[in-house]
Amino acid sequence: MGVESVRIFNTVTGQKEPLAPLVPGQLGVYVCGPTVYSYVHIGNARTFTSFDVVVRYLRYRGFQVRYVRNYTDVDDKIINAAKETGESALELAARFVREFEADAKALRLLAPDVSPKVSETIPEIIALVEQLVAKGVAYESQGDVYFQVSRWPEYAKLSKRNLEELRAGERVAPGEQKREPLDFALWKAAKPGEPSWDSPWGKGRPGWHIECSAMAAKHVGKTIDLHGGGRDLIFPHHENELAQSEAGNGCRFCNVWMHGGFLDLDGAKMSKSLGNVVRLRDALGKVDAEALRYFFLSTHYRSPLAFGDKSLADAEGRMEYFYETLRKVDEKLAASKAGEGPVDGDPRRSLTEFEAALDDDFNVPGGLGVLSGLFAELNELADGKSKVKDKAVAARTMAALRGVVSTLSPALGLFEESPTAWLERRRDRLVKDRGLDRAAIDALLAERAAARTAKQWAESDRLRDALKALGAEVKDTPAGQQWRVVG
RNA sequence: GGCGCCAUAGCCAAGUGGUAAGGCAAGGGUCUGCAAAACCCUCAUUCCCCGGUUCGAAUCCGGGUGGCGCCUCCA
């Protein structure tokens, strides 16, 4: 188990570092999850997919990973959204948790070991705030509690900000009772109609950052191995989380901070405030979920990724190629009895190359490059074009390479479905989306099969054209006709 | 203004000191009754520009130019 070979880029140091678990063989991972006031957009989805693969790969590498991804279900935006729908804030949040879970399942995101909610972590949050007050780094002010940044010298070590500069630009929002502009709220006094809980400072609710500190400590530990989120969380969210946790718990909060790149639309970061947002739910209605996943994975997680119809179409075409190959291979394998014996070359070589890529800060695009060679080889073998002449050797080699694909699948969350099921589901979706006449297609297919049996090539070609006019492209294989939606 | 990221072929995208992965598109070929699919071949003497370090740089350093992000809610 070459686990010591995994290297990860750490935002704090700005470098790739060898992964050094707190407890050998185990890892505690905390990923900042969604604030559930609406449907998530595909930018959020990209980040969650990136960390999904991080967790998958680390498990693939043999680590016992404790994976926690929270729901922020108490927040200003939720309160505001609830005012519009007439639901209570917690009801609205609960509804969007369910919506998120449906989307996450479609995208094949692993279910975290724990998905804590702020509303279920209030006692721990209060305890942490009390601790910060007791240590003199936080103070109460008219029912609010603030973290006093000037009392924590290490502040800004993650985002590497200049405190003087920050102060110059900082403003105090109306109604806030801060001693200094940079101070941020740990606890907010309740306003009428807002969700609130009893606390030593009266009724109130947590500030934005404290919940993650409390949930991470409660469900992962006071010191965690890996913390993930989008780049935009570096400041202020993670900076504040870091300060609170370390000031409160008196120990290091997190060893490796990982941050994912943005999804861009029309050259700008996709964000709700800019309005250039595509909901994951809507994208999932237009493109195959696994193809969307593949699209996310086609660029390194720290790099920006441009969203576009062409990229999505390319990704879906690629998925079709992968699954067509696997279908063909599986059919051949089912029909052949390879038995025991030698194989050609070293099928595990691609596995080693794949791992080398992923070990290097989760270089998934590099790993996908390795897969290309693997699939080409699989196609050669399945089509009988391989240089391997001995049929038994070829069959065993094909089985071994197919085994490699199966081995890597869980690390990426790709190619896990039955090829026939994937291909049929996609075709059905396309037939439906384009309003194709399935009955007419099937009828022509039957006619054409008869014509082909009779070797009536002209008629066969005519029917092929007729099918194409209906939107179906037919191909002839040793196993008979196969067709796909074209265009 | 402060902090940070990025710039690789028509497009997408790896590579971060040893002589440019992979995908899409394009052209040629094999296969096929003809197709489709698949496979094979071709496709960047060169990595935004200018200097520097080095035996050697897309990779390191300095300076430009261009794009983006955070600094206010944001994955």
PDB file of C-alpha atoms in Angstrom, chain A residues 325-436:
ATOM      1  CA  THR A 325     -16.410  -0.516 -25.097  1.00  0.00           C
ATOM      2  CA  LEU A 326     -17.327  -2.128 -21.809  1.00  0.00           C
ATOM      3  CA  ARG A 327     -20.502  -3.590 -23.265  1.00  0.00           C
ATOM      4  CA  LYS A 328     -18.570  -5.134 -26.139  1.00  0.00           C
ATOM      5  CA  VAL A 329     -15.883  -6.437 -23.811  1.00  0.00           C
ATOM      6  CA  ASP A 330     -18.383  -7.886 -21.375  1.00  0.00           C
ATOM      7  CA  GLU A 331     -20.191  -9.688 -24.193  1.00  0.00           C
ATOM      8  CA  LYS A 332     -16.945 -11.201 -25.453  1.00  0.00           C
ATOM      9  CA  LEU A 333     -15.914 -12.179 -21.972  1.00  0.00           C
ATOM     10  CA  ALA A 334     -19.238 -13.865 -21.280  1.00  0.00           C
ATOM     11  CA  ALA A 335     -18.860 -15.873 -24.486  1.00  0.00           C
ATOM     12  CA  SER A 336     -15.286 -16.967 -23.902  1.00  0.00           C
ATOM     13  CA  LYS A 337     -13.787 -19.205 -21.322  1.00  0.00           C
ATOM     14  CA  ALA A 338     -10.390 -17.740 -20.698  1.00  0.00           C
ATOM     15  CA  GLY A 339      -9.312 -20.013 -17.887  1.00  0.00           C
ATOM     16  CA  GLU A 340      -6.045 -19.733 -16.031  1.00  0.00           C
ATOM     17  CA  GLY A 341      -2.800 -18.961 -17.735  1.00  0.00           C
ATOM     18  CA  PRO A 342      -0.453 -16.291 -18.990  1.00  0.00           C
ATOM     19  CA  VAL A 343      -1.598 -12.881 -20.169  1.00  0.00           C
ATOM     20  CA  ASP A 344      -0.007 -10.491 -22.606  1.00  0.00           C
ATOM     21  CA  GLY A 345       2.106  -7.724 -21.157  1.00  0.00           C
ATOM     22  CA  ASP A 346       1.471  -6.377 -17.700  1.00  0.00           C
ATOM     23  CA  PRO A 347      -2.182  -5.375 -17.286  1.00  0.00           C
ATOM     24  CA  ARG A 348      -1.459  -3.872 -13.912  1.00  0.00           C
ATOM     25  CA  ARG A 349       0.868  -1.328 -15.433  1.00  0.00           C
ATOM     26  CA  SER A 350      -2.000   1.012 -16.229  1.00  0.00           C
ATOM     27  CA  LEU A 351      -3.157   0.690 -12.660  1.00  0.00           C
ATOM     28  CA  THR A 352       0.235   1.747 -11.412  1.00  0.00           C
ATOM     29  CA  GLU A 353       0.299   4.682 -13.805  1.00  0.00           C
ATOM     30  CA  PHE A 354      -3.174   5.700 -12.778  1.00  0.00           C
ATOM     31  CA  GLU A 355      -2.192   5.624  -9.140  1.00  0.00           C
ATOM     32  CA  ALA A 356       0.926   7.641  -9.806  1.00  0.00           C
ATOM     33  CA  ALA A 357      -1.246  10.359 -11.329  1.00  0.00           C
ATOM     34  CA  LEU A 358      -3.816  10.356  -8.546  1.00  0.00           C
ATOM     35  CA  ASP A 359      -1.157  10.231  -5.857  1.00  0.00           C
ATOM     36  CA  ASP A 360       0.083  13.541  -7.150  1.00  0.00           C
ATOM     37  CA  ASP A 361      -2.516  15.851  -5.645  1.00  0.00           C
ATOM     38  CA  PHE A 362      -5.407  13.927  -7.173  1.00  0.00           C
ATOM     39  CA  ASN A 363      -4.422  14.494 -10.771  1.00  0.00           C
ATOM     40  CA  VAL A 364      -7.567  12.992 -12.214  1.00  0.00           C
ATOM     41  CA  PRO A 365      -7.066  14.355 -15.756  1.00  0.00           C
ATOM     42  CA  GLY A 366      -3.700  12.625 -15.805  1.00  0.00           C
ATOM     43  CA  GLY A 367      -5.392   9.437 -14.655  1.00  0.00           C
ATOM     44  CA  LEU A 368      -8.015   9.742 -17.365  1.00  0.00           C
ATOM     45  CA  GLY A 369      -5.190   9.921 -19.893  1.00  0.00           C
ATOM     46  CA  VAL A 370      -4.033   6.529 -18.686  1.00  0.00           C
ATOM     47  CA  LEU A 371      -7.562   5.236 -19.104  1.00  0.00           C
ATOM     48  CA  SER A 372      -7.579   6.226 -22.768  1.00  0.00           C
ATOM     49  CA  GLY A 373      -4.798   3.820 -23.542  1.00  0.00           C
ATOM     50  CA  LEU A 374      -6.480   1.150 -21.511  1.00  0.00           C
ATOM     51  CA  PHE A 375      -9.776   1.484 -23.382  1.00  0.00           C
ATOM     52  CA  ALA A 376      -8.060   1.486 -26.766  1.00  0.00           C
ATOM     53  CA  GLU A 377      -6.393  -1.766 -25.829  1.00  0.00           C
ATOM     54  CA  LEU A 378      -9.682  -3.192 -24.648  1.00  0.00           C
ATOM     55  CA  ASN A 379     -11.280  -2.295 -27.989  1.00  0.00           C
ATOM     56  CA  GLU A 380      -8.440  -3.909 -29.902  1.00  0.00           C
ATOM     57  CA  LEU A 381      -8.799  -7.087 -27.942  1.00  0.00           C
ATOM     58  CA  ALA A 382     -12.571  -7.171 -28.230  1.00  0.00           C
ATOM     59  CA  ASP A 383     -12.446  -6.525 -31.986  1.00  0.00           C
ATOM     60  CA  GLY A 384      -9.798  -9.159 -32.553  1.00  0.00           C
ATOM     61  CA  LYS A 385      -7.357  -6.541 -33.817  1.00  0.00           C
ATOM     62  CA  SER A 386      -4.803  -7.126 -31.150  1.00  0.00           C
ATOM     63  CA  LYS A 387      -1.307  -8.311 -31.906  1.00  0.00           C
ATOM     64  CA  VAL A 388      -1.968 -11.019 -29.373  1.00  0.00           C
ATOM     65  CA  LYS A 389      -2.689 -13.989 -31.622  1.00  0.00           C
ATOM     66  CA  ASP A 390      -3.309 -16.688 -29.053  1.00  0.00           C
ATOM     67  CA  LYS A 391      -7.034 -16.504 -28.363  1.00  0.00           C
ATOM     68  CA  ALA A 392      -6.830 -17.776 -24.819  1.00  0.00           C
ATOM     69  CA  VAL A 393      -4.081 -15.294 -23.994  1.00  0.00           C
ATOM     70  CA  ALA A 394      -6.086 -12.502 -25.596  1.00  0.00           C
ATOM     71  CA  ALA A 395      -9.194 -13.420 -23.619  1.00  0.00           C
ATOM     72  CA  ARG A 396      -7.284 -13.540 -20.365  1.00  0.00           C
ATOM     73  CA  THR A 397      -5.627 -10.212 -21.134  1.00  0.00           C
ATOM     74  CA  MET A 398      -8.984  -8.678 -21.892  1.00  0.00           C
ATOM     75  CA  ALA A 399     -10.386 -10.030 -18.641  1.00  0.00           C
ATOM     76  CA  ALA A 400      -7.419  -8.645 -16.728  1.00  0.00           C
ATOM     77  CA  LEU A 401      -7.765  -5.190 -18.273  1.00  0.00           C
ATOM     78  CA  ARG A 402     -11.489  -5.180 -17.665  1.00  0.00           C
ATOM     79  CA  GLY A 403     -10.585  -6.024 -14.086  1.00  0.00           C
ATOM     80  CA  VAL A 404      -8.372  -2.960 -13.940  1.00  0.00           C
ATOM     81  CA  VAL A 405     -11.307  -0.780 -15.001  1.00  0.00           C
ATOM     82  CA  SER A 406     -13.451  -2.340 -12.312  1.00  0.00           C
ATOM     83  CA  THR A 407     -10.727  -1.717  -9.775  1.00  0.00           C
ATOM     84  CA  LEU A 408     -10.434   1.974 -10.600  1.00  0.00           C
ATOM     85  CA  SER A 409     -14.153   2.591 -10.919  1.00  0.00           C
ATOM     86  CA  PRO A 410     -14.843   3.179  -7.243  1.00  0.00           C
ATOM     87  CA  ALA A 411     -11.930   5.598  -7.002  1.00  0.00           C
ATOM     88  CA  LEU A 412     -13.521   7.854  -9.594  1.00  0.00           C
ATOM     89  CA  GLY A 413     -17.167   7.010  -9.231  1.00  0.00           C
ATOM     90  CA  LEU A 414     -17.225   6.260 -12.941  1.00  0.00           C
ATOM     91  CA  PHE A 415     -18.067   3.137 -14.988  1.00  0.00           C
ATOM     92  CA  GLU A 416     -19.843   1.556 -12.065  1.00  0.00           C
ATOM     93  CA  GLU A 417     -23.080   0.953 -13.883  1.00  0.00           C
ATOM     94  CA  SER A 418     -23.914  -1.985 -16.121  1.00  0.00           C
ATOM     95  CA  PRO A 419     -22.923  -0.889 -19.650  1.00  0.00           C
ATOM     96  CA  THR A 420     -26.189  -2.034 -21.183  1.00  0.00           C
ATOM     97  CA  ALA A 421     -28.212  -0.295 -18.522  1.00  0.00           C
ATOM     98  CA  TRP A 422     -26.312   2.944 -18.977  1.00  0.00           C
ATOM     99  CA  LEU A 423     -26.546   2.865 -22.762  1.00  0.00           C
ATOM    100  CA  GLU A 424     -30.221   2.015 -22.783  1.00  0.00           C
ATOM    101  CA  ARG A 425     -31.136   4.587 -20.211  1.00  0.00           C
ATOM    102  CA  ARG A 426     -29.281   7.251 -22.156  1.00  0.00           C
ATOM    103  CA  ARG A 427     -30.916   6.237 -25.401  1.00  0.00           C
ATOM    104  CA  ASP A 428     -34.348   6.247 -23.813  1.00  0.00           C
ATOM    105  CA  ARG A 429     -33.686   9.692 -22.468  1.00  0.00           C
ATOM    106  CA  LEU A 430     -32.623  10.985 -25.867  1.00  0.00           C
ATOM    107  CA  VAL A 431     -35.614   9.392 -27.562  1.00  0.00           C
ATOM    108  CA  LYS A 432     -37.865  11.137 -25.101  1.00  0.00           C
ATOM    109  CA  ASP A 433     -36.051  14.484 -25.200  1.00  0.00           C
ATOM    110  CA  ARG A 434     -36.200  14.653 -28.959  1.00  0.00           C
ATOM    111  CA  GLY A 435     -39.659  13.250 -29.268  1.00  0.00           C
ATOM    112  CA  LEU A 436     -38.577  10.372 -31.506  1.00  0.00           C
TER     113      LEU A 436
END
